[in-house]
Amino acid sequence: MDKRLSRRINEMSTSATLAMAAKTRELIEQGEDIIGLSLGEPDFTIPEFIKEAGIKAIQDDYHSYPPVDGYSDLKQAIIQKFQRDNNLTYKPSQIVVSTGAKQALSNLTMILLEEGDEVLLPAPYWVSYADQCKLAGGIPKEISTSVEDNFKVTPQALEEAITPRTKLIIYSSPCNPSGSVYSKKELRALADVLVNYPDIIVISDEIYEYINFKGKHTSMAEFEDMYDRTVVVNGVSKAFAMTGWRIGYIGAPEWIARACNKMQGQVTSGANVIAQRAAIAALEASPTAIKYMIDAFKQRRKLISNLLSDIKGFKTNKPEGAFYIFPDISYYFGKTLRGKNINTALDFSMYLLEEAKVATVTGEAFGDPNCIRLSYAASENDIREAIKRIKEVVEE
Ligand code: PMP
Ligand code: GLU
């Protein structure tokens, strides 16, 4: 608590993913041999054709402020992508390009929430949802799930969590951190509950859309009776290995898109112009252009799942998408490892960092205090070595 700072920032938690990434970087700089499985960031380089579009944008002298909600040809590429991949039809006035999906999500909570509004977060949820809600005055309401039900929320649990103050529900599918993917049938069952509460807005975070090992991706917005109150959040960070280029976008009801545009106009203006030009190349390409990365993630999922299943006290589901695995490690609570008491997932994650030199993220940050998150967007060698080290320090 620093009295010089606002209550707003004092009450905000630091992003656990970015904090662990910073700590990993710091330890590596000090010469420690840390394997980072904390950050959700592909280890691939950006496909050549996207880099070339970025280089061309510099050579073509893109330099001035872009439209706040994105270049019109980027919006067209997004519209075509939505039509091609999701069978969703949007007008340019329904699209807003932002500085990452993170800003897109932040815009949404800022424009939709009033003080005291409740936001349903099926847990585990992505780390920034809860703090973004609180920043906007909202109250996050977790709906818990467990490894046994594949970390998916049931229609009954959703119904029970709704109150007259519920304004939003935010979830990701494929899910960060659990890797779970809602099938069309499961989403329809949730939609059947939501249709009875027409004032609740759905924020469907689909940033891992292409990293899906299960089959066809479904968006809540595809249901005709949900389209008018669903905001689809997506971006180029994950599937195109463009995390640092910072381009995300939404497809939304027009009144929501207009408000996001207004918010962004006062906070950042339009997203980086070079990255916007590169994003056009990424989104216009056939998704087959990035299949090699998806295949590699699928292979790594198998590898990490097999290796973890061999460690005592690690309970996992089978992730069906994204590049995370979220083992329940509560077996270790109350135990002492190498003289260190393990009472929480944070204790366990810190123990792995200190003793195994493997960086993970505590499940508390994702609303599940029994788990830790490991990102397998790392090389197979790193995955093998990391899990070997973890096994050594927990089983001895
Ligand atoms: N949503 C989820 C579920 C994520 O994992 C991430 C990861 N950064 C984001 C949104 C934000 O992505 P971006 O890099 O586009 O800001
Ligand atoms: N989304 C990634 C993760 O969850 C990147 C970090 C972040 O933006 O918080 O690790």
Short mmCIF file of C-alpha atoms and ligand atoms in Angstrom, two decimals:
data_model
loop_
_atom_site.label_atom_id
_atom_site.label_comp_id
_atom_site.label_asym_id
_atom_site.label_seq_id
_atom_site.Cartn_x
_atom_site.Cartn_y
_atom_site.Cartn_z
CA MET A 1 0.00 0.00 0.00
CA ASP A 2 1.49 3.30 -1.08
CA LYS A 3 -0.55 6.28 0.11
CA ARG A 4 0.71 8.44 -2.76
CA LEU A 5 -1.05 6.14 -5.18
CA SER A 6 -4.73 5.80 -5.95
CA ARG A 7 -6.93 3.19 -4.26
CA ARG A 8 -7.50 1.88 -7.77
CA ILE A 9 -3.90 0.82 -8.30
CA ASN A 10 -3.24 -0.13 -4.68
CA GLU A 11 -6.10 -2.61 -4.81
CA MET A 12 -5.08 -4.12 -8.14
CA SER A 13 -3.08 -7.34 -8.13
CA THR A 14 0.00 -7.56 -10.30
CA SER A 15 -0.52 -9.84 -13.31
CA ALA A 16 0.76 -13.19 -12.01
CA THR A 17 1.78 -14.36 -15.49
CA LEU A 18 3.80 -11.25 -16.24
CA ALA A 19 5.24 -11.17 -12.70
CA MET A 20 6.50 -14.73 -13.07
CA ALA A 21 7.88 -13.93 -16.52
CA ALA A 22 9.75 -10.93 -15.08
CA LYS A 23 11.12 -13.03 -12.22
CA THR A 24 12.25 -15.72 -14.68
CA ARG A 25 14.04 -13.12 -16.81
CA GLU A 26 15.72 -11.65 -13.74
CA LEU A 27 16.94 -15.06 -12.51
CA ILE A 28 18.23 -15.99 -15.98
CA GLU A 29 20.12 -12.68 -16.12
CA GLN A 30 21.70 -13.58 -12.77
CA GLY A 31 22.98 -16.76 -14.39
CA GLU A 32 20.37 -19.22 -13.03
CA ASP A 33 19.40 -22.10 -15.29
CA ILE A 34 15.63 -21.55 -15.24
CA ILE A 35 13.20 -23.25 -17.62
CA GLY A 36 10.27 -20.91 -18.19
CA LEU A 37 6.91 -22.64 -18.44
CA SER A 38 5.12 -19.65 -17.00
CA LEU A 39 4.33 -17.41 -19.93
CA GLY A 40 1.76 -18.23 -22.58
CA GLU A 41 3.90 -17.28 -25.51
CA PRO A 42 4.69 -19.41 -28.58
CA ASP A 43 8.40 -20.14 -28.98
CA PHE A 44 8.03 -19.98 -32.78
CA THR A 45 9.10 -17.03 -34.87
CA ILE A 46 6.56 -15.08 -36.89
CA PRO A 47 5.84 -16.68 -40.29
CA GLU A 48 7.90 -15.03 -43.07
CA PHE A 49 4.92 -13.70 -45.03
CA ILE A 50 3.75 -11.76 -41.98
CA LYS A 51 7.20 -10.32 -41.30
CA GLU A 52 7.40 -9.24 -44.94
CA ALA A 53 4.10 -7.39 -44.62
CA GLY A 54 5.51 -5.55 -41.60
CA ILE A 55 8.71 -4.65 -43.46
CA LYS A 56 6.72 -3.49 -46.45
CA ALA A 57 4.59 -1.28 -44.19
CA ILE A 58 7.72 0.49 -42.95
CA GLN A 59 9.03 0.88 -46.51
CA ASP A 60 5.64 2.13 -47.69
CA ASP A 61 5.98 4.80 -45.03
CA TYR A 62 3.05 3.97 -42.79
CA HIS A 63 3.72 6.46 -40.06
CA SER A 64 0.76 8.57 -39.12
CA TYR A 65 -2.03 8.06 -36.62
CA PRO A 66 -4.38 5.36 -37.87
CA PRO A 67 -8.16 5.42 -37.39
CA VAL A 68 -8.84 4.73 -33.69
CA ASP A 69 -10.76 1.52 -34.41
CA GLY A 70 -8.35 0.20 -37.05
CA TYR A 71 -7.58 0.58 -40.76
CA SER A 72 -10.60 -0.13 -42.90
CA ASP A 73 -8.78 -2.85 -44.89
CA LEU A 74 -7.76 -4.58 -41.64
CA LYS A 75 -11.38 -4.44 -40.55
CA GLN A 76 -12.33 -6.00 -43.90
CA ALA A 77 -9.78 -8.79 -43.31
CA ILE A 78 -11.31 -9.36 -39.85
CA ILE A 79 -14.83 -9.40 -41.31
CA GLN A 80 -13.75 -11.98 -43.89
CA LYS A 81 -12.03 -14.05 -41.23
CA PHE A 82 -15.19 -14.08 -39.09
CA GLN A 83 -17.22 -15.13 -42.16
CA ARG A 84 -14.71 -17.76 -43.31
CA ASP A 85 -13.98 -19.38 -39.94
CA ASN A 86 -17.04 -18.72 -37.81
CA ASN A 87 -19.87 -18.08 -40.24
CA LEU A 88 -20.39 -14.73 -38.49
CA THR A 89 -21.42 -11.63 -40.39
CA TYR A 90 -20.27 -8.22 -39.17
CA LYS A 91 -20.32 -4.71 -40.56
CA PRO A 92 -17.19 -2.52 -40.25
CA SER A 93 -18.98 -0.53 -37.53
CA GLN A 94 -19.03 -3.70 -35.39
CA ILE A 95 -15.26 -4.23 -35.46
CA VAL A 96 -12.67 -2.52 -33.23
CA VAL A 97 -8.94 -3.23 -33.48
CA SER A 98 -7.02 -2.78 -30.22
CA THR A 99 -3.54 -2.97 -28.74
CA GLY A 100 -3.85 -6.67 -28.02
CA ALA A 101 -6.86 -8.66 -26.93
CA LYS A 102 -5.96 -7.44 -23.46
CA GLN A 103 -6.93 -3.89 -24.36
CA ALA A 104 -10.04 -5.15 -26.14
CA LEU A 105 -11.11 -6.88 -22.90
CA SER A 106 -10.24 -3.87 -20.79
CA ASN A 107 -12.29 -1.59 -23.05
CA LEU A 108 -15.28 -3.88 -22.61
CA THR A 109 -15.29 -3.91 -18.83
CA MET A 110 -14.70 -0.16 -18.74
CA ILE A 111 -17.63 0.62 -21.04
CA LEU A 112 -20.10 -1.94 -19.70
CA LEU A 113 -19.73 -2.06 -15.92
CA GLU A 114 -21.29 0.14 -13.30
CA GLU A 115 -20.10 0.12 -9.69
CA GLY A 116 -21.37 -3.09 -8.07
CA ASP A 117 -22.26 -4.95 -11.27
CA GLU A 118 -21.46 -8.63 -11.07
CA VAL A 119 -19.32 -10.45 -13.60
CA LEU A 120 -19.52 -14.22 -13.85
CA LEU A 121 -16.15 -15.86 -14.30
CA PRO A 122 -16.21 -19.61 -14.79
CA ALA A 123 -13.04 -20.62 -12.94
CA PRO A 124 -10.30 -21.23 -13.79
CA TYR A 125 -10.29 -18.04 -15.87
CA TRP A 126 -7.60 -15.98 -17.50
CA VAL A 127 -5.61 -13.98 -15.00
CA SER A 128 -6.55 -10.44 -16.08
CA TYR A 129 -10.35 -10.81 -16.20
CA ALA A 130 -10.90 -10.36 -12.46
CA ASP A 131 -8.68 -7.31 -12.04
CA GLN A 132 -9.99 -5.64 -15.16
CA CYS A 133 -13.51 -6.07 -13.77
CA LYS A 134 -12.55 -4.64 -10.41
CA LEU A 135 -10.81 -1.70 -12.06
CA ALA A 136 -14.11 -0.88 -13.77
CA GLY A 137 -16.03 -1.14 -10.48
CA GLY A 138 -17.42 -4.61 -11.11
CA ILE A 139 -17.51 -7.56 -8.72
CA PRO A 140 -16.05 -10.81 -10.07
CA LYS A 141 -18.19 -13.85 -9.16
CA GLU A 142 -16.36 -17.10 -9.70
CA ILE A 143 -18.21 -20.22 -10.75
CA SER A 144 -15.95 -23.03 -9.67
CA THR A 145 -15.28 -26.20 -11.61
CA SER A 146 -12.77 -28.98 -11.02
CA VAL A 147 -10.38 -31.21 -12.85
CA GLU A 148 -12.96 -34.00 -12.57
CA ASP A 149 -15.47 -32.09 -14.73
CA ASN A 150 -12.77 -31.05 -17.15
CA PHE A 151 -12.92 -27.52 -15.70
CA LYS A 152 -16.16 -26.78 -17.55
CA VAL A 153 -19.11 -24.97 -16.04
CA THR A 154 -22.50 -26.69 -16.13
CA PRO A 155 -25.79 -24.97 -17.06
CA GLN A 156 -27.05 -25.56 -13.49
CA ALA A 157 -24.00 -23.89 -11.94
CA LEU A 158 -24.41 -20.97 -14.35
CA GLU A 159 -28.09 -20.58 -13.50
CA GLU A 160 -27.36 -20.63 -9.76
CA ALA A 161 -24.70 -17.93 -10.08
CA ILE A 162 -26.94 -15.42 -11.87
CA THR A 163 -28.41 -12.60 -9.77
CA PRO A 164 -30.28 -9.40 -10.69
CA ARG A 165 -26.88 -7.63 -10.62
CA THR A 166 -25.23 -9.92 -13.18
CA LYS A 167 -24.05 -7.85 -16.11
CA LEU A 168 -21.42 -9.94 -17.87
CA ILE A 169 -20.04 -13.40 -18.25
CA ILE A 170 -16.45 -13.72 -19.47
CA TYR A 171 -14.78 -16.97 -20.46
CA SER A 172 -12.21 -18.28 -22.90
CA SER A 173 -12.64 -21.36 -25.08
CA PRO A 174 -10.15 -22.90 -25.75
CA CYS A 175 -9.44 -21.96 -22.15
CA ASN A 176 -6.40 -20.37 -20.63
CA PRO A 177 -5.41 -21.94 -18.20
CA SER A 178 -7.23 -25.31 -18.38
CA GLY A 179 -7.05 -26.04 -22.10
CA SER A 180 -10.72 -27.02 -22.04
CA VAL A 181 -12.81 -26.43 -25.14
CA TYR A 182 -16.59 -26.08 -25.00
CA SER A 183 -18.33 -28.11 -27.69
CA LYS A 184 -21.22 -26.65 -29.64
CA LYS A 185 -23.63 -28.73 -27.58
CA GLU A 186 -22.15 -27.52 -24.28
CA LEU A 187 -22.23 -23.90 -25.40
CA ARG A 188 -25.84 -24.30 -26.55
CA ALA A 189 -26.77 -25.63 -23.11
CA LEU A 190 -25.21 -22.52 -21.52
CA ALA A 191 -26.96 -20.32 -24.08
CA ASP A 192 -30.28 -21.96 -23.13
CA VAL A 193 -29.79 -20.56 -19.63
CA LEU A 194 -28.62 -17.15 -20.82
CA VAL A 195 -31.57 -16.59 -23.19
CA ASN A 196 -33.73 -16.19 -20.09
CA TYR A 197 -31.58 -13.25 -18.93
CA PRO A 198 -31.49 -10.92 -21.93
CA ASP A 199 -29.55 -8.17 -20.13
CA ILE A 200 -26.43 -10.28 -19.58
CA ILE A 201 -23.68 -9.63 -22.12
CA VAL A 202 -21.36 -12.50 -23.07
CA ILE A 203 -17.67 -11.87 -23.66
CA SER A 204 -16.33 -14.85 -25.55
CA ASP A 205 -12.54 -14.79 -25.61
CA GLU A 206 -11.51 -16.85 -28.62
CA ILE A 207 -7.84 -15.93 -28.84
CA TYR A 208 -6.88 -19.65 -28.90
CA GLU A 209 -9.43 -20.46 -31.60
CA TYR A 210 -6.91 -22.07 -33.97
CA ILE A 211 -5.07 -23.95 -31.22
CA ASN A 212 -7.79 -26.54 -30.92
CA PHE A 213 -6.95 -30.24 -31.00
CA LYS A 214 -10.51 -31.38 -30.72
CA GLY A 215 -12.25 -30.33 -33.86
CA LYS A 216 -14.30 -27.41 -35.02
CA HIS A 217 -14.27 -24.25 -32.96
CA THR A 218 -17.67 -22.90 -31.91
CA SER A 219 -18.41 -19.33 -30.94
CA MET A 220 -21.35 -18.36 -28.73
CA ALA A 221 -22.09 -15.61 -31.29
CA GLU A 222 -22.95 -18.28 -33.88
CA PHE A 223 -26.26 -18.90 -32.10
CA GLU A 224 -28.77 -16.53 -33.62
CA ASP A 225 -30.39 -15.80 -30.28
CA MET A 226 -27.02 -14.87 -28.73
CA TYR A 227 -25.43 -12.86 -31.57
CA ASP A 228 -26.88 -9.52 -30.46
CA ARG A 229 -25.37 -9.74 -26.99
CA THR A 230 -22.15 -11.59 -27.53
CA VAL A 231 -18.81 -9.91 -28.03
CA VAL A 232 -16.17 -12.08 -29.68
CA VAL A 233 -12.62 -11.20 -28.63
CA ASN A 234 -9.78 -12.48 -30.75
CA GLY A 235 -6.29 -11.46 -31.87
CA VAL A 236 -3.13 -12.47 -33.65
CA SER A 237 -0.85 -13.00 -30.63
CA LYS A 238 -1.16 -16.72 -30.13
CA ALA A 239 -1.80 -18.49 -33.42
CA PHE A 240 0.61 -16.31 -35.41
CA ALA A 241 3.30 -16.06 -32.70
CA MET A 242 2.84 -12.27 -32.71
CA THR A 243 2.55 -11.65 -28.96
CA GLY A 244 4.80 -8.59 -29.03
CA TRP A 245 3.06 -6.99 -32.01
CA ARG A 246 -0.01 -6.25 -29.87
CA ILE A 247 -3.00 -6.61 -32.15
CA GLY A 248 -6.37 -7.82 -30.89
CA TYR A 249 -9.90 -7.14 -32.08
CA ILE A 250 -13.59 -7.58 -31.33
CA GLY A 251 -16.72 -8.37 -33.30
CA ALA A 252 -19.57 -6.85 -31.31
CA PRO A 253 -23.01 -5.29 -31.35
CA GLU A 254 -22.61 -1.84 -32.87
CA TRP A 255 -23.41 0.09 -29.66
CA ILE A 256 -20.62 -1.76 -27.86
CA ALA A 257 -18.09 -1.28 -30.68
CA ARG A 258 -18.89 2.45 -30.77
CA ALA A 259 -18.23 2.77 -27.03
CA CYS A 260 -14.94 0.82 -27.25
CA ASN A 261 -13.84 3.14 -30.03
CA LYS A 262 -14.66 6.15 -27.83
CA MET A 263 -12.77 4.65 -24.86
CA GLN A 264 -9.71 3.85 -26.95
CA GLY A 265 -9.76 7.33 -28.46
CA GLN A 266 -9.05 8.77 -25.03
CA VAL A 267 -6.63 6.11 -23.83
CA THR A 268 -4.32 4.92 -26.61
CA SER A 269 -5.67 5.97 -30.03
CA GLY A 270 -5.42 3.37 -32.80
CA ALA A 271 -3.09 0.36 -32.53
CA ASN A 272 0.44 0.40 -33.96
CA VAL A 273 0.30 0.91 -37.73
CA ILE A 274 3.06 -1.53 -38.74
CA ALA A 275 1.50 -4.28 -36.68
CA GLN A 276 -1.92 -3.52 -38.19
CA ARG A 277 -0.54 -3.95 -41.73
CA ALA A 278 1.12 -7.22 -40.72
CA ALA A 279 -2.12 -8.42 -39.11
CA ILE A 280 -3.87 -8.07 -42.48
CA ALA A 281 -1.42 -10.59 -43.98
CA ALA A 282 -1.94 -12.93 -41.03
CA LEU A 283 -5.73 -12.84 -41.16
CA GLU A 284 -6.03 -13.06 -44.94
CA ALA A 285 -3.87 -16.20 -45.04
CA SER A 286 -5.48 -19.60 -44.92
CA PRO A 287 -5.33 -21.08 -41.42
CA THR A 288 -3.39 -23.98 -43.01
CA ALA A 289 -0.39 -21.61 -43.16
CA ILE A 290 0.07 -22.01 -39.40
CA LYS A 291 -0.83 -25.68 -39.13
CA TYR A 292 2.79 -26.64 -38.40
CA MET A 293 2.62 -24.70 -35.13
CA ILE A 294 -0.70 -26.25 -34.11
CA ASP A 295 0.67 -29.73 -34.91
CA ALA A 296 3.71 -29.03 -32.74
CA PHE A 297 1.53 -27.87 -29.83
CA LYS A 298 -0.54 -31.02 -30.17
CA GLN A 299 2.59 -33.14 -30.03
CA ARG A 300 3.83 -31.25 -26.97
CA ARG A 301 0.50 -31.66 -25.25
CA LYS A 302 0.88 -35.42 -25.58
CA LEU A 303 4.43 -35.26 -24.31
CA ILE A 304 3.71 -33.11 -21.26
CA SER A 305 0.51 -35.02 -20.40
CA ASN A 306 2.38 -38.32 -20.46
CA LEU A 307 5.29 -37.01 -18.44
CA LEU A 308 3.05 -35.40 -15.80
CA SER A 309 0.90 -38.50 -15.46
CA ASP A 310 4.00 -40.22 -14.15
CA ILE A 311 4.42 -37.82 -11.22
CA LYS A 312 2.80 -38.66 -7.91
CA GLY A 313 0.08 -36.24 -6.82
CA PHE A 314 -0.43 -34.51 -10.18
CA LYS A 315 -4.04 -34.77 -11.34
CA THR A 316 -4.63 -33.49 -14.87
CA ASN A 317 -7.42 -33.27 -17.40
CA LYS A 318 -6.72 -33.70 -21.09
CA PRO A 319 -6.33 -30.21 -22.51
CA GLU A 320 -8.12 -29.91 -25.84
CA GLY A 321 -6.73 -26.59 -26.93
CA ALA A 322 -4.49 -23.59 -26.13
CA PHE A 323 -1.02 -24.51 -24.83
CA TYR A 324 -1.45 -24.92 -21.11
CA ILE A 325 -1.92 -27.77 -18.70
CA PHE A 326 -3.38 -27.14 -15.25
CA PRO A 327 -2.63 -29.97 -12.82
CA ASP A 328 -4.35 -30.18 -9.47
CA ILE A 329 -1.45 -30.52 -7.03
CA SER A 330 -3.44 -30.23 -3.77
CA TYR A 331 -2.07 -33.66 -2.81
CA TYR A 332 1.05 -31.80 -1.64
CA PHE A 333 -0.76 -29.38 0.68
CA GLY A 334 0.27 -29.97 4.30
CA LYS A 335 3.45 -31.77 3.24
CA THR A 336 7.04 -30.68 3.74
CA LEU A 337 9.45 -30.91 0.80
CA ARG A 338 13.15 -30.29 1.38
CA GLY A 339 12.26 -28.58 4.64
CA LYS A 340 9.72 -26.26 2.97
CA ASN A 341 6.09 -26.34 4.04
CA ILE A 342 3.69 -26.54 1.12
CA ASN A 343 0.27 -25.18 2.04
CA THR A 344 -0.83 -23.42 -1.12
CA ALA A 345 -0.42 -23.60 -4.88
CA LEU A 346 1.77 -20.51 -4.60
CA ASP A 347 4.06 -22.31 -2.12
CA PHE A 348 4.25 -25.20 -4.57
CA SER A 349 4.96 -23.01 -7.59
CA MET A 350 7.68 -21.13 -5.66
CA TYR A 351 9.14 -24.43 -4.52
CA LEU A 352 9.39 -25.56 -8.15
CA LEU A 353 11.08 -22.30 -9.07
CA GLU A 354 13.60 -22.48 -6.24
CA GLU A 355 14.36 -26.19 -6.20
CA ALA A 356 13.63 -27.44 -9.73
CA LYS A 357 14.41 -24.11 -11.44
CA VAL A 358 11.16 -24.38 -13.38
CA ALA A 359 8.85 -21.37 -13.64
CA THR A 360 5.10 -22.08 -13.48
CA VAL A 361 2.15 -19.92 -12.42
CA THR A 362 0.06 -20.50 -9.31
CA GLY A 363 -3.57 -21.45 -9.88
CA GLU A 364 -4.77 -18.85 -7.36
CA ALA A 365 -4.20 -16.20 -10.03
CA PHE A 366 -6.71 -18.05 -12.23
CA GLY A 367 -9.28 -18.56 -9.49
CA ASP A 368 -8.32 -22.15 -8.68
CA PRO A 369 -6.20 -22.55 -5.53
CA ASN A 370 -5.59 -26.29 -6.04
CA CYS A 371 -3.71 -26.06 -9.32
CA ILE A 372 -0.65 -24.68 -11.03
CA ARG A 373 -0.35 -23.75 -14.71
CA LEU A 374 2.38 -24.95 -17.00
CA SER A 375 2.68 -23.53 -20.49
CA TYR A 376 3.87 -26.02 -23.05
CA ALA A 377 4.60 -23.39 -25.68
CA ALA A 378 8.23 -24.40 -25.14
CA SER A 379 10.60 -26.76 -26.95
CA GLU A 380 10.24 -30.51 -26.42
CA ASN A 381 13.71 -30.56 -24.85
CA ASP A 382 12.75 -27.89 -22.34
CA ILE A 383 9.50 -29.70 -21.56
CA ARG A 384 11.31 -33.00 -20.98
CA GLU A 385 13.99 -31.44 -18.82
CA ALA A 386 11.50 -29.33 -16.83
CA ILE A 387 9.24 -32.25 -15.99
CA LYS A 388 12.22 -34.43 -15.10
CA ARG A 389 13.40 -31.76 -12.66
CA ILE A 390 9.92 -31.33 -11.19
CA LYS A 391 9.59 -35.08 -10.67
CA GLU A 392 12.93 -35.19 -8.89
CA VAL A 393 12.14 -32.44 -6.41
CA VAL A 394 8.62 -33.56 -5.53
CA GLU A 395 9.09 -37.32 -5.32
CA GLU A 396 12.37 -37.67 -3.48
N1 PMP B 1 -7.08 -13.65 -23.47
C1 PMP B 1 -6.44 -14.78 -23.12
C2 PMP B 1 -7.25 -15.95 -22.71
C3 PMP B 1 -5.03 -14.83 -23.14
O1 PMP B 1 -4.41 -15.94 -22.79
C4 PMP B 1 -4.32 -13.69 -23.52
C5 PMP B 1 -2.81 -13.79 -23.50
N2 PMP B 1 -2.09 -12.72 -23.60
C6 PMP B 1 -5.03 -12.54 -23.88
C7 PMP B 1 -6.41 -12.56 -23.84
C8 PMP B 1 -4.37 -11.27 -24.30
O2 PMP B 1 -3.75 -11.42 -25.53
P1 PMP B 1 -3.03 -10.24 -26.27
O3 PMP B 1 -1.61 -10.65 -26.42
O4 PMP B 1 -3.70 -10.14 -27.61
O5 PMP B 1 -3.20 -9.01 -25.47
N1 GLU B 2 -1.75 -14.57 -21.96
C1 GLU B 2 -0.43 -15.01 -21.64
C2 GLU B 2 -0.48 -15.80 -20.36
O1 GLU B 2 -1.51 -16.01 -19.84
C3 GLU B 2 0.55 -13.86 -21.64
C4 GLU B 2 0.70 -13.11 -20.37
C5 GLU B 2 -0.32 -12.06 -20.15
O2 GLU B 2 -0.64 -11.33 -21.08
O3 GLU B 2 -0.78 -11.98 -19.03
O4 GLU B 2 0.55 -16.22 -19.91
#
